[in-house]
Each structure stands twice: as structure tokens, then as C-alpha cells.
Amino acid sequence: MLYEITRVTTPMYMQRYVEFVLDGYEQLNMAYPFSVSLAYLASPVLMREEIFLAFDDEHQVVGCLSFIRGTAQYDYSNREIIQLQVLYIKPSCRCTRMLLSFMQMLVQYVHYKEEPVHELQFWTKQDRYIRSLIEKHFGIKPEPNDS
């Protein structure tokens, strides 16, 4: 199956992003109450940051990647830090190629923006399988975080 990954720039596609992550909310296994999770999921829309959607050949959303720049601790002024908010691929479409396509899109986009990036942050639940995937695909050891 062929996929196309596109940067979201219109309200219509922002709505499709929100609908997609809400449809997959249970599978995201977020460790927060729904109200807090919704704030994380919607923050790229609310803060006018970056969202990428993957579409199948029938133009249905099958994956997304979104991020914001900066951290709440510094009132989002430390824009050299990117916080990956959501990376979600429908279970029926999950494959290494899709994951790598999203990561390539992220790296290319960051490379061509004028704002430098010094750090990429993301959170996952505590899970040995996820930890091994991160180590295998990204070559990094995840750092435990208590927050």
C-alpha cells in the first residue's frame, strides 16, 4: 500500500488530525486523565505548531506526527527544544517504512527551518518492548522521567 505524508496547513486538515487522534485515543494508552491528554494531543493545533498526516491511497488518515517547540517550564521560549506530542500509526498500517518516513519528514523539516534544534523530547509508557524499539530504530537509550 502506498502512503503520502503531508504537512498540515489548513483548518480542515487540523480537524482531521484531531479526529484521528481522538479516534485512536484508547490505543495511545496515555497515562493522564482525558482532559490532560486532550491538551497534549491538541497543543500542536492550539499553538499553531507542526502536524504531519499520512494518507493512504483512498485519502484516509492512517498516521500522524505532531510536535511543539519549547517547554512549559520556560513558557515555550526555548524553541531549540522540540517536544514530539504524537506519533501514531493505525495498527493495520504499522511498518518500519512508515515510521522511518515520518522520521525522515521530521528531520528534513527541521533541517530546512531557520530555527536550530538542539533537543528532541518524547514520552512513552514504561514498556520493555517500546524501549527496545526506540533503542533499535533510533540508536538511543531512553532516559527515565518521573514527570
C-alpha positions as a printed NumPy array, in Angstrom:
array([[  0.   ,   0.   ,   0.   ],
       [  1.252,   3.483,  -0.84 ],
       [  1.235,   6.343,   1.638],
       [  1.658,  10.067,   1.291],
       [  2.841,  12.185,   4.223],
       [  1.852,  15.843,   4.138],
       [  2.429,  18.836,   6.387],
       [ -0.885,  20.19 ,   7.699],
       [ -1.535,  23.862,   6.938],
       [ -5.332,  24.255,   6.784],
       [ -8.078,  24.134,   9.423],
       [ -9.785,  21.266,   7.585],
       [ -6.702,  19.041,   7.956],
       [ -6.146,  20.201,  11.532],
       [ -9.653,  18.947,  12.239],
       [ -8.819,  15.624,  10.571],
       [ -5.738,  15.374,  12.807],
       [ -7.79 ,  15.952,  15.98 ],
       [-10.45 ,  13.469,  14.845],
       [ -7.772,  10.888,  14.034],
       [ -6.005,  11.118,  17.404],
       [ -9.326,  11.098,  19.273],
       [-10.453,   8.02 ,  17.315],
       [ -7.201,   6.308,  18.359],
       [ -7.211,   7.714,  21.899],
       [ -7.632,   4.375,  23.679],
       [ -4.772,   2.831,  21.701],
       [ -2.489,   5.74 ,  22.603],
       [ -2.547,   4.478,  26.216],
       [ -1.899,   7.919,  27.646],
       [ -1.061,   7.962,  31.345],
       [ -3.12 ,  11.057,  32.105],
       [ -6.788,  11.89 ,  32.634],
       [ -8.614,  12.655,  29.379],
       [ -8.608,  16.444,  29.95 ],
       [ -4.801,  16.498,  30.29 ],
       [ -4.347,  14.102,  27.369],
       [ -6.581,  16.254,  25.181],
       [ -4.398,  19.274,  25.945],
       [ -1.303,  17.336,  24.81 ],
       [ -2.986,  15.959,  21.716],
       [ -4.451,  19.309,  20.635],
       [ -1.47 ,  21.501,  21.573],
       [  0.067,  21.464,  18.059],
       [ -3.222,  22.884,  16.727],
       [ -3.768,  25.352,  19.564],
       [ -0.151,  26.578,  19.49 ],
       [ -0.021,  26.64 ,  15.671],
       [  2.888,  24.255,  15.607],
       [  3.611,  21.34 ,  13.295],
       [  1.448,  18.412,  12.233],
       [  2.093,  15.811,   9.547],
       [ -0.556,  13.366,   8.347],
       [ -0.097,  10.134,   6.42 ],
       [ -2.806,   9.302,   3.904],
       [ -3.482,   6.015,   2.176],
       [ -4.412,   5.728,  -1.492],
       [ -8.072,   6.441,  -0.597],
       [ -7.05 ,   9.678,   1.18 ],
       [ -7.886,   8.266,   4.606],
       [ -5.641,   9.308,   7.51 ],
       [ -3.544,   6.343,   8.621],
       [ -0.891,   8.069,  10.728],
       [  0.234,  11.332,  12.246],
       [  3.217,  13.048,  13.762],
       [  2.953,  16.329,  15.638],
       [  5.282,  18.446,  17.719],
       [  5.605,  21.738,  19.502],
       [  8.649,  23.903,  20.121],
       [  9.728,  24.822,  23.63 ],
       [  8.733,  23.634,  27.079],
       [  6.158,  24.858,  29.579],
       [  8.914,  25.338,  32.155],
       [ 10.307,  28.205,  30.037],
       [  6.95 ,  29.43 ,  28.724],
       [  7.812,  27.893,  25.32 ],
       [ 10.571,  30.447,  24.691],
       [ 13.237,  27.704,  24.443],
       [ 12.309,  26.869,  20.865],
       [ 15.515,  24.9  ,  20.294],
       [ 13.728,  22.018,  22.035],
       [ 11.132,  20.044,  20.1  ],
       [  8.569,  18.036,  22.032],
       [  7.076,  15.246,  19.976],
       [  3.426,  15.262,  21.016],
       [  2.002,  12.409,  18.942],
       [  3.412,   9.755,  16.67 ],
       [  0.604,   7.361,  15.923],
       [  0.092,   4.911,  13.07 ],
       [ -3.069,   2.833,  12.682],
       [ -2.288,  -0.76 ,  13.696],
       [ -3.215,  -2.099,  10.244],
       [ -0.661,   0.239,   8.627],
       [  2.238,  -0.072,  11.06 ],
       [  5.522,  -0.925,   9.459],
       [  9.124,   0.179,   9.699],
       [  8.825,   2.052,   6.394],
       [  6.018,   4.256,   7.708],
       [  7.902,   5.018,  10.933],
       [ 11.061,   5.861,   9.027],
       [  9.093,   8.041,   6.586],
       [  7.733,  10.09 ,   9.48 ],
       [ 11.207,  10.41 ,  10.999],
       [ 12.68 ,  11.452,   7.633],
       [  9.959,  14.072,   7.245],
       [ 10.706,  15.404,  10.726],
       [ 14.46 ,  15.556,  10.128],
       [ 14.079,  17.195,   6.714],
       [ 11.596,  19.737,   8.008],
       [ 13.773,  20.663,  10.995],
       [ 16.844,  20.851,   8.759],
       [ 15.264,  23.395,   6.42 ],
       [ 13.752,  25.604,   9.116],
       [ 15.851,  28.557,  10.227],
       [ 15.375,  27.833,  13.93 ],
       [ 18.03 ,  25.446,  15.253],
       [ 17.024,  22.309,  17.143],
       [ 19.259,  21.017,  19.924],
       [ 16.976,  18.509,  21.606],
       [ 14.057,  16.241,  20.773],
       [ 11.885,  15.111,  23.673],
       [  9.169,  12.488,  23.694],
       [  7.447,  10.306,  26.253],
       [  6.232,   6.736,  26.193],
       [  4.746,   4.45 ,  28.771],
       [  7.163,   2.218,  30.669],
       [  7.332,  -0.842,  28.437],
       [ 10.247,  -3.131,  27.582],
       [  9.038,  -3.638,  24.003],
       [  8.757,   0.108,  23.326],
       [ 12.155,   0.637,  24.955],
       [ 13.722,  -1.977,  22.657],
       [ 12.09 ,  -0.402,  19.57 ],
       [ 13.491,   3.024,  20.49 ],
       [ 16.953,   1.576,  21.027],
       [ 16.792,  -0.43 ,  17.772],
       [ 15.356,   2.212,  15.424],
       [ 16.893,   5.355,  16.903],
       [ 20.087,   4.062,  18.489],
       [ 19.406,   5.836,  21.788],
       [ 18.838,   4.647,  25.32 ],
       [ 15.609,   6.12 ,  26.691],
       [ 16.021,   8.141,  29.867],
       [ 13.56 ,   7.502,  32.665],
       [ 11.449,  10.519,  33.547],
       [  9.339,  10.783,  36.672],
       [  7.059,  13.558,  35.383]])
